[in-house]
Short mmCIF file of C-alpha atoms in Angstrom, two decimals:
data_model
loop_
_atom_site.label_atom_id
_atom_site.label_comp_id
_atom_site.label_asym_id
_atom_site.label_seq_id
_atom_site.Cartn_x
_atom_site.Cartn_y
_atom_site.Cartn_z
CA MET A 1 -14.85 34.08 22.06
CA ARG A 2 -17.09 32.97 24.83
CA MET A 3 -21.27 33.56 23.73
CA SER A 4 -23.30 36.81 25.25
CA SER A 5 -27.01 36.03 26.14
CA SER A 6 -28.08 37.36 23.29
CA ASN A 7 -25.82 34.72 21.11
CA PHE A 8 -27.36 32.01 23.28
CA THR A 9 -30.30 33.04 22.96
CA LEU A 10 -29.95 32.67 19.30
CA VAL A 11 -28.41 28.90 19.60
CA ALA A 12 -31.01 28.12 22.02
CA LEU A 13 -33.68 28.91 19.78
CA ALA A 14 -31.65 27.02 16.34
CA SER A 15 -31.68 24.51 18.56
CA PHE A 16 -34.99 24.11 19.46
CA LEU A 17 -36.06 24.40 15.92
CA ILE A 18 -34.20 21.44 15.08
CA GLY A 19 -35.64 19.57 17.97
CA ASN A 20 -39.09 20.33 16.74
CA GLY A 21 -39.65 19.97 13.59
CA GLY A 22 -37.99 23.24 11.91
CA CYS A 23 -35.15 20.19 10.20
CA GLU A 24 -37.53 16.94 10.31
CA SER A 25 -36.00 13.35 9.09
CA LYS A 26 -38.75 11.59 7.50
CA ASN A 27 -39.08 7.75 8.12
CA GLU A 28 -39.34 6.36 4.91
CA THR A 29 -40.14 2.94 4.60
CA ALA A 30 -39.84 0.77 1.08
CA GLU A 31 -41.96 -2.20 -0.34
CA THR A 32 -39.45 -5.12 -0.58
CA GLY A 33 -39.26 -8.08 -1.13
CA GLU A 34 -36.71 -11.38 -0.09
CA SER A 35 -33.27 -10.35 -1.93
CA PRO A 36 -29.69 -9.36 -0.84
CA GLU A 37 -30.95 -5.46 -1.16
CA ALA A 38 -33.31 -6.02 1.70
CA ASP A 39 -29.93 -7.48 3.45
CA THR A 40 -28.44 -4.66 2.69
CA ASP A 41 -30.95 -2.71 4.06
CA THR A 42 -30.68 -4.31 7.08
CA ASP A 43 -26.87 -3.81 7.41
CA ALA A 44 -27.88 0.05 7.08
CA ASP A 45 -30.61 -0.04 9.64
CA THR A 46 -27.59 -1.61 11.59
CA ASP A 47 -25.60 0.77 11.10
CA SER A 48 -27.82 3.56 11.47
CA ASP A 49 -29.01 2.56 15.02
CA ALA A 50 -25.67 2.42 15.93
CA ASP A 51 -25.49 5.84 14.59
CA ALA A 52 -28.18 6.74 16.38
CA ASP A 53 -26.35 5.37 19.80
CA ALA A 54 -23.29 7.17 19.30
CA ASP A 55 -25.11 10.31 18.39
CA SER A 56 -27.38 9.86 21.79
CA ASP A 57 -23.87 9.00 23.52
CA SER A 58 -22.62 12.20 22.08
CA ASP A 59 -25.94 14.52 22.58
CA ALA A 60 -25.90 13.25 26.57
CA ASP A 61 -22.37 14.03 27.23
CA ALA A 62 -23.06 17.60 25.16
CA ASP A 63 -26.29 18.18 27.53
CA SER A 64 -24.30 16.92 30.70
CA ASP A 65 -21.67 19.24 29.84
CA SER A 66 -24.09 22.61 28.69
CA ASP A 67 -26.19 21.11 32.28
CA ALA A 68 -22.74 21.56 34.08
CA ASP A 69 -21.97 25.41 32.49
CA ALA A 70 -25.74 26.27 33.24
CA ASP A 71 -24.90 25.13 36.91
CA ALA A 72 -22.00 27.03 36.62
CA ASP A 73 -23.81 30.72 35.66
CA THR A 74 -26.73 29.68 37.93
CA ASP A 75 -23.79 29.43 40.72
CA ILE A 76 -23.05 32.58 41.16
CA GLN A 77 -26.87 34.54 40.43
CA GLY A 78 -26.30 37.53 42.61
CA VAL A 79 -23.00 38.75 41.74
CA LEU A 80 -23.14 42.00 40.48
CA ILE A 81 -20.96 44.82 38.47
CA ASN A 82 -21.32 47.28 41.24
CA GLU A 83 -19.20 50.26 40.21
CA LEU A 84 -16.59 51.03 37.30
CA LEU A 85 -14.44 53.33 35.89
CA ILE A 86 -14.26 53.05 31.91
CA ASP A 87 -13.05 56.55 31.31
CA PRO A 88 -10.07 57.12 33.68
CA GLU A 89 -8.19 60.86 33.45
CA GLY A 90 -5.85 60.66 30.67
CA SER A 91 -4.58 58.03 28.93
CA ASP A 92 -7.19 54.91 29.79
CA GLY A 93 -4.09 52.62 29.78
CA GLY A 94 -3.46 50.49 32.86
CA LEU A 95 -6.27 52.59 34.83
CA GLU A 96 -9.72 51.17 34.13
CA TRP A 97 -11.49 48.76 37.00
CA VAL A 98 -14.59 46.76 37.34
CA GLU A 99 -16.09 46.09 41.14
CA LEU A 100 -18.43 43.07 41.57
CA TYR A 101 -20.30 42.77 44.69
CA ASN A 102 -21.92 39.35 46.35
CA SER A 103 -25.42 40.43 47.05
CA THR A 104 -26.18 36.82 48.42
CA GLY A 105 -25.42 34.71 51.73
CA ALA A 106 -23.49 32.41 50.27
CA SER A 107 -19.83 32.06 49.30
CA LEU A 108 -19.77 31.94 45.41
CA ASP A 109 -16.99 30.47 43.44
CA LEU A 110 -16.35 32.75 40.45
CA THR A 111 -13.74 30.18 38.56
CA GLY A 112 -13.92 30.68 35.31
CA ALA A 113 -16.40 33.59 35.09
CA SER A 114 -15.00 36.59 33.24
CA ILE A 115 -16.07 40.66 32.73
CA TYR A 116 -17.30 40.39 28.88
CA TRP A 117 -17.78 44.38 26.88
CA MET A 118 -19.51 45.86 23.82
CA LYS A 119 -18.42 48.87 22.58
CA SER A 120 -20.26 48.82 19.34
CA SER A 121 -21.81 46.17 17.41
CA SER A 122 -17.92 44.95 15.79
CA SER A 123 -15.95 45.67 18.46
CA THR A 124 -16.09 43.40 21.72
CA GLY A 125 -13.47 41.85 24.28
CA GLU A 126 -12.93 39.81 27.48
CA THR A 127 -10.37 39.14 30.23
CA ASP A 128 -9.18 35.65 30.94
CA PRO A 129 -11.38 33.32 32.08
CA PHE A 130 -10.81 33.83 36.43
CA ALA A 131 -9.23 31.42 38.07
CA ASP A 132 -9.61 30.32 41.86
CA LEU A 133 -11.38 33.24 42.56
CA THR A 134 -14.02 33.12 45.73
CA ILE A 135 -16.22 36.04 46.69
CA GLU A 136 -17.69 35.85 50.16
CA PRO A 137 -21.36 37.01 51.18
CA GLY A 138 -21.81 40.45 51.29
CA ALA A 139 -18.23 41.36 49.93
CA PHE A 140 -16.67 43.05 47.25
CA LEU A 141 -13.65 41.97 44.72
CA LEU A 142 -12.05 44.63 42.95
CA LEU A 143 -10.89 43.48 39.37
CA GLY A 144 -8.07 46.32 38.13
CA GLU A 145 -5.28 46.98 35.32
CA GLU A 146 -1.47 47.15 36.51
CA GLU A 147 -1.73 51.38 37.37
CA VAL A 148 -4.83 50.65 39.46
CA GLY A 149 -3.23 49.25 42.60
CA ASP A 150 -4.77 46.79 45.64
CA VAL A 151 -6.54 44.62 43.12
CA ASP A 152 -8.61 41.23 44.20
CA LEU A 153 -7.42 39.93 40.39
CA LEU A 154 -5.14 41.78 37.98
CA VAL A 155 -6.80 41.77 34.68
CA ALA A 156 -6.74 43.48 31.04
CA LEU A 157 -9.89 45.69 30.05
CA ASP A 158 -10.84 47.95 27.08
CA LEU A 159 -14.07 49.74 28.34
CA GLY A 160 -15.67 52.01 26.03
CA ASN A 161 -16.65 55.22 26.89
CA GLY A 162 -19.83 55.60 26.35
CA SER A 163 -19.68 57.09 23.16
CA GLY A 164 -23.18 56.02 21.13
CA ALA A 165 -23.83 53.49 24.07
CA ASP A 166 -21.63 50.76 25.36
CA GLY A 167 -22.23 47.72 27.78
CA VAL A 168 -20.14 45.79 30.47
CA TYR A 169 -20.97 41.98 31.23
CA LEU A 170 -20.22 39.84 33.95
CA LEU A 171 -20.13 35.94 32.32
CA GLY A 172 -20.49 32.67 34.38
CA ALA A 173 -17.95 29.96 34.07
CA GLY A 174 -20.65 28.97 30.94
CA GLY A 175 -20.62 31.62 29.15
CA LYS A 176 -24.23 33.17 30.11
CA VAL A 177 -24.74 36.81 31.24
CA VAL A 178 -25.46 37.03 35.08
CA ASP A 179 -25.02 40.97 34.88
CA ALA A 180 -24.67 43.78 32.94
CA VAL A 181 -24.63 47.36 32.94
CA VAL A 182 -25.56 49.21 29.47
CA TYR A 183 -24.39 52.85 29.65
CA GLY A 184 -23.88 56.11 27.23
CA GLY A 185 -25.97 57.90 24.80
CA GLU A 186 -29.00 57.10 22.32
CA ASN A 187 -28.11 53.13 21.79
CA THR A 188 -28.24 53.15 17.90
CA ASP A 189 -26.18 49.99 18.09
CA ALA A 190 -28.42 47.84 19.71
CA ILE A 191 -26.44 46.94 22.67
CA PRO A 192 -28.01 44.28 24.52
CA ASP A 193 -28.63 44.34 28.47
CA GLU A 194 -29.03 40.89 30.12
CA THR A 195 -32.03 39.41 28.83
CA GLY A 196 -30.05 39.64 25.49
CA LYS A 197 -32.40 42.53 23.92
CA ALA A 198 -31.09 45.84 23.44
CA ALA A 199 -31.38 47.96 26.48
CA THR A 200 -33.54 50.83 26.90
CA SER A 201 -32.72 51.92 29.95
CA LEU A 202 -29.20 53.14 29.97
CA ALA A 203 -26.89 54.49 32.63
CA ASP A 204 -25.31 58.65 32.26
CA ASP A 205 -22.27 58.46 30.40
CA PRO A 206 -19.68 59.28 33.38
CA GLY A 207 -17.34 61.84 31.91
CA SER A 208 -13.51 61.72 32.40
CA GLY A 209 -12.40 60.82 35.85
CA GLU A 210 -15.57 59.95 36.78
CA VAL A 211 -17.42 56.27 38.06
CA LEU A 212 -20.54 54.45 37.28
CA ALA A 213 -21.92 52.87 40.83
CA ARG A 214 -25.01 51.19 41.71
CA CYS A 215 -26.83 53.29 44.49
CA PRO A 216 -26.90 51.84 47.12
CA SER A 217 -25.02 48.68 46.44
CA GLY A 218 -26.26 45.88 45.16
CA PHE A 219 -29.25 47.89 43.78
CA ASP A 220 -31.01 45.93 40.94
CA THR A 221 -34.11 46.52 39.23
CA ASN A 222 -32.02 45.37 35.76
CA GLN A 223 -32.84 49.28 34.42
CA SER A 224 -29.43 50.20 34.21
CA GLY A 225 -30.92 53.85 34.07
CA GLU A 226 -32.62 53.31 37.46
CA ASP A 227 -29.70 51.29 39.49
CA PHE A 228 -26.85 53.35 38.27
CA GLN A 229 -25.62 56.72 39.73
CA VAL A 230 -23.00 58.80 37.96
CA LEU A 231 -20.64 59.70 40.85
CA VAL A 232 -17.88 62.70 40.29
CA GLU A 233 -14.32 62.31 40.94
CA GLY A 234 -12.82 62.00 44.43
CA MET A 235 -16.33 60.34 45.29
CA GLU A 236 -15.50 56.53 43.93
CA THR A 237 -15.12 54.02 46.53
CA PRO A 238 -13.56 51.03 44.87
CA GLY A 239 -13.50 47.38 46.28
CA SER A 240 -15.49 48.82 49.50
CA GLU A 241 -19.52 49.98 49.75
CA ASN A 242 -20.61 53.11 47.47
CA ILE A 243 -20.90 55.63 50.37
CA ASN A 244 -21.43 58.13 48.25
CA CYS A 245 -24.42 57.95 46.21
CA VAL A 246 -26.41 60.95 45.97
CA SER A 247 -29.97 61.47 47.80
CA CYS A 248 -31.97 64.19 45.89
CA SER A 249 -35.15 65.67 47.95
CA LEU A 250 -36.38 69.39 46.30
CA ALA A 251 -38.28 71.54 48.70
CA ALA A 252 -41.66 72.34 46.60
CA ASP A 253 -40.24 75.89 47.09
CA VAL A 254 -37.10 76.32 45.08
CA THR A 255 -35.64 79.50 44.22
CA LEU A 256 -31.75 79.47 44.54
CA VAL A 257 -29.67 82.13 42.26
CA ILE A 258 -26.35 82.49 41.29
CA ASN A 259 -25.82 85.93 43.34
CA GLU A 260 -22.62 87.07 42.68
CA VAL A 261 -19.36 85.54 41.39
CA VAL A 262 -15.68 85.96 40.71
CA VAL A 263 -14.57 84.55 36.91
CA ASP A 264 -11.36 86.20 36.73
CA ALA A 265 -9.45 86.79 39.82
CA ASP A 266 -6.37 89.05 40.11
CA GLY A 267 -3.29 87.70 38.89
CA SER A 268 -3.49 83.73 38.08
CA ASP A 269 -7.04 82.44 38.35
CA GLY A 270 -6.01 79.39 40.16
CA GLY A 271 -7.28 78.17 43.69
CA TYR A 272 -9.37 82.31 43.83
CA GLU A 273 -12.32 81.47 41.90
CA TRP A 274 -15.72 81.71 43.54
CA ILE A 275 -19.35 82.10 43.18
CA GLU A 276 -22.18 82.72 45.91
CA ILE A 277 -25.73 80.76 45.87
CA TYR A 278 -28.41 82.95 47.49
CA ASN A 279 -31.75 81.38 48.54
CA ASP A 280 -35.00 84.36 47.44
CA GLY A 281 -37.37 81.52 48.63
CA SER A 282 -39.43 80.91 51.33
CA ALA A 283 -38.37 77.44 52.09
CA THR A 284 -34.91 75.97 53.86
CA VAL A 285 -32.97 74.35 50.40
CA ASP A 286 -30.23 71.15 50.97
CA VAL A 287 -27.94 71.90 47.78
CA SER A 288 -26.01 68.61 48.95
CA TYR A 289 -25.11 67.29 45.68
CA TRP A 290 -25.94 69.95 43.57
CA GLN A 291 -23.46 70.78 40.68
CA ILE A 292 -21.64 73.85 39.43
CA TRP A 293 -21.22 73.82 35.67
CA SER A 294 -19.26 75.79 33.52
CA PHE A 295 -18.94 76.09 29.81
CA LYS A 296 -16.41 78.31 28.40
CA SER A 297 -16.62 77.41 24.15
CA ASP A 298 -19.14 74.71 23.97
CA PRO A 299 -22.27 74.69 25.26
CA ASP A 300 -22.66 71.09 25.14
CA SER A 301 -19.45 70.63 27.39
CA ALA A 302 -18.89 71.83 30.76
CA SER A 303 -16.71 71.22 33.65
CA VAL A 304 -18.66 70.22 36.64
CA SER A 305 -18.15 70.77 40.00
CA GLN A 306 -20.28 68.85 42.64
CA LEU A 307 -21.82 70.02 46.58
CA VAL A 308 -20.37 67.14 48.47
CA PRO A 309 -21.06 67.74 51.97
CA GLU A 310 -18.71 66.38 54.89
CA SER A 311 -19.94 63.15 55.87
CA GLY A 312 -23.28 63.22 58.09
CA SER A 313 -24.35 66.51 56.86
CA SER A 314 -26.15 68.34 54.70
CA LEU A 315 -25.77 71.92 52.63
CA GLU A 316 -29.10 73.82 53.32
CA ILE A 317 -29.56 77.57 52.89
CA GLU A 318 -31.90 79.01 54.50
CA PRO A 319 -34.47 81.82 53.37
CA GLY A 320 -32.69 84.85 52.46
CA GLY A 321 -29.01 82.93 53.48
CA PHE A 322 -26.08 82.64 51.20
CA LEU A 323 -23.87 79.24 50.34
CA LEU A 324 -20.15 80.35 49.66
CA VAL A 325 -18.61 77.95 47.09
CA GLY A 326 -14.94 78.62 45.89
CA GLU A 327 -11.33 77.30 45.69
CA SER A 328 -8.81 76.40 48.22
CA GLU A 329 -7.02 80.14 48.24
CA VAL A 330 -10.48 82.05 48.78
CA VAL A 331 -11.05 84.14 52.10
CA PRO A 332 -13.25 84.14 53.35
CA VAL A 333 -12.66 80.17 53.57
CA PRO A 334 -15.54 78.94 51.81
CA ASP A 335 -18.56 77.11 52.61
CA VAL A 336 -18.19 74.18 50.05
CA VAL A 337 -14.04 73.96 48.92
CA VAL A 338 -14.07 72.93 45.21
CA ASP A 339 -12.53 73.35 42.14
CA LEU A 340 -13.54 75.34 39.59
CA ASP A 341 -12.87 75.96 36.07
CA PHE A 342 -14.62 79.55 35.02
CA GLY A 343 -14.14 81.33 31.85
CA ASN A 344 -12.71 84.55 31.22
CA GLY A 345 -15.88 85.35 28.58
CA THR A 346 -13.93 85.09 24.76
CA ASN A 347 -16.74 85.00 22.62
CA GLY A 348 -19.36 83.78 25.86
CA ASP A 349 -18.96 81.78 28.42
CA GLY A 350 -21.21 80.76 31.16
CA ILE A 351 -22.39 79.14 34.59
CA HIS A 352 -25.09 77.15 35.40
CA LEU A 353 -26.31 76.04 39.18
CA VAL A 354 -27.79 72.88 38.29
CA ASP A 355 -30.41 70.39 41.21
CA CYS A 356 -29.51 67.09 42.27
CA GLU A 357 -32.15 66.22 39.64
CA ASP A 358 -30.13 67.58 36.99
CA THR A 359 -31.95 70.26 36.17
CA PRO A 360 -30.66 73.71 35.79
CA GLU A 361 -32.22 75.99 38.47
CA ASP A 362 -30.24 79.37 37.52
CA ALA A 363 -27.58 80.42 34.85
CA ILE A 364 -25.61 83.49 34.59
CA VAL A 365 -24.29 84.08 30.92
CA TYR A 366 -21.24 86.77 30.37
CA SER A 367 -18.81 87.87 27.49
CA THR A 368 -15.91 90.60 26.02
CA SER A 369 -18.01 90.61 22.88
CA ASP A 370 -20.82 88.60 21.99
CA ASN A 371 -22.21 84.98 22.27
CA ALA A 372 -20.83 83.70 19.39
CA ASP A 373 -19.86 80.27 21.06
CA GLY A 374 -23.86 79.98 21.65
CA ILE A 375 -23.57 79.42 25.04
CA TYR A 376 -26.94 78.35 26.62
CA ASP A 377 -29.56 79.99 29.16
CA GLU A 378 -30.93 77.96 32.14
CA ASP A 379 -34.10 77.18 29.97
CA GLY A 380 -31.70 75.22 27.42
CA VAL A 381 -31.36 77.62 24.71
CA GLU A 382 -28.86 80.11 23.13
CA ALA A 383 -28.88 83.00 25.48
CA THR A 384 -29.39 86.63 24.15
CA SER A 385 -28.88 88.16 26.66
CA TRP A 386 -24.97 88.47 28.95
CA VAL A 387 -23.20 90.64 31.03
CA GLY A 388 -20.75 93.01 29.28
CA ILE A 389 -16.92 92.15 30.89
CA SER A 390 -13.58 93.69 29.81
CA SER A 391 -10.08 92.64 30.25
CA GLY A 392 -9.89 95.39 32.98
CA ASP A 393 -12.52 93.69 35.15
CA SER A 394 -10.02 91.56 36.58
CA GLY A 395 -10.41 90.93 40.00
CA SER A 396 -14.00 92.08 40.13
CA SER A 397 -17.04 89.99 40.45
CA LEU A 398 -20.38 89.74 38.80
CA ALA A 399 -23.13 90.59 41.31
CA ARG A 400 -26.91 90.79 41.22
CA TYR A 401 -28.35 94.15 43.12
CA PRO A 402 -30.72 94.21 44.93
CA ASP A 403 -30.05 90.49 46.27
CA GLY A 404 -32.07 87.84 44.30
CA TRP A 405 -32.96 90.30 41.59
CA ASP A 406 -34.07 87.76 38.51
CA THR A 407 -35.91 88.68 35.32
CA ASN A 408 -34.00 85.46 33.58
CA ARG A 409 -31.97 88.07 31.84
CA PRO A 410 -28.29 88.16 32.77
CA GLY A 411 -27.08 91.30 31.14
CA ASP A 412 -30.16 92.79 33.49
CA ASP A 413 -29.47 91.29 36.75
CA PHE A 414 -25.89 91.69 37.24
CA CYS A 415 -23.13 94.87 36.93
CA VAL A 416 -19.55 94.36 37.14
CA GLN A 417 -18.75 95.05 40.86
CA THR A 418 -15.41 96.22 42.26
CA GLU A 419 -16.52 95.41 45.99
CA ILE A 420 -16.85 92.39 46.41
CA THR A 421 -18.58 90.44 49.14
CA PRO A 422 -18.56 86.98 49.22
CA GLY A 423 -21.08 84.86 51.00
CA ALA A 424 -22.75 88.47 51.83
CA ALA A 425 -25.14 90.76 51.03
CA ASP A 426 -24.32 93.07 47.42
CA GLU A 427 -23.47 96.21 47.40
CA PRO A 428 -25.20 98.45 45.17
CA CYS A 429 -24.26 98.63 41.24
CA PRO A 430 -21.07 101.45 40.48
#
């Protein structure tokens, strides 16, 4: 297995110590007269000189090989890991991929390079070295497994899913790290970045089906947490420009609330759930790339739906305006069509409206009994107030009245409403 940059640094350091006194060889001179022993010493000196010449030749060959390897690494500087799918939906087998991007103005030979990964301090892997592979200036190359399709190079991958922290590296033909991305939670395994030191800037841990992408393509500060965004399923662009990056700009006065929601549609919920967002502030707010988080039993695990505008447009809500977010069967047609997965309230469920900086702006917690599951409110603490619902409320909504009324206590702010008004002002509570 080829060395990562951290191992390479240790080897280089050891060589430096040996060459500069760390393992110094003393040259002692014996005082002797004319004797056979002296002749023997002369022979020994001759042998030693011959050995030294051989060592010198060997060192020269090694240095030459090392220089060639270093050149091979240097020659592909500017090739970046640009986008990657580490945790496909369902079984990962055969569906993982890594996209490379040439940020330079030259055609670069990737022959002998490889993708290396670290899943913990004791779990690593590497692809076979690339054979006869070139990347053109400004071009993308898709490296993927057998089920990915349309790949530029078929490779076997086994990338980590971000438990603790994991790393993916592009190695040059000489074995040195050219680029890296480290992602996941706390870096307890000291997974290194491209400097060979334990990474302190980590990209977020993508969920199943989500990708990590440089935003924009080629953006590189050597800080994974700054360079990469998580893009939800459907926003990936394997083998091409990352065009779905989130540009977040929040207005100074943001007062958006979840105003009305149907969590349990009549009959099958599939396709009929919806949520209405109301702007109770004084400024127009663009909710492009905001998210709806749905908590069904675990306060630390949510299904996520992202509000993605059509190309070239935005999702602005004017003061006093509404935005209807719903599934494909909702009438009227929602302003944003997404898949939703709301719980029906058993032991407490919750919905958070989350801005483009991943900050919860509003939340509703509801239950058929109590908050036994410990669902959080918008402040990140276990909710002590929730909307009481029952199995007989199927088809009804949970609605604020008047619109925008918000004490941060869902049990006081919402009522069960049989006269639903998706995308419009709420009716008085019954």
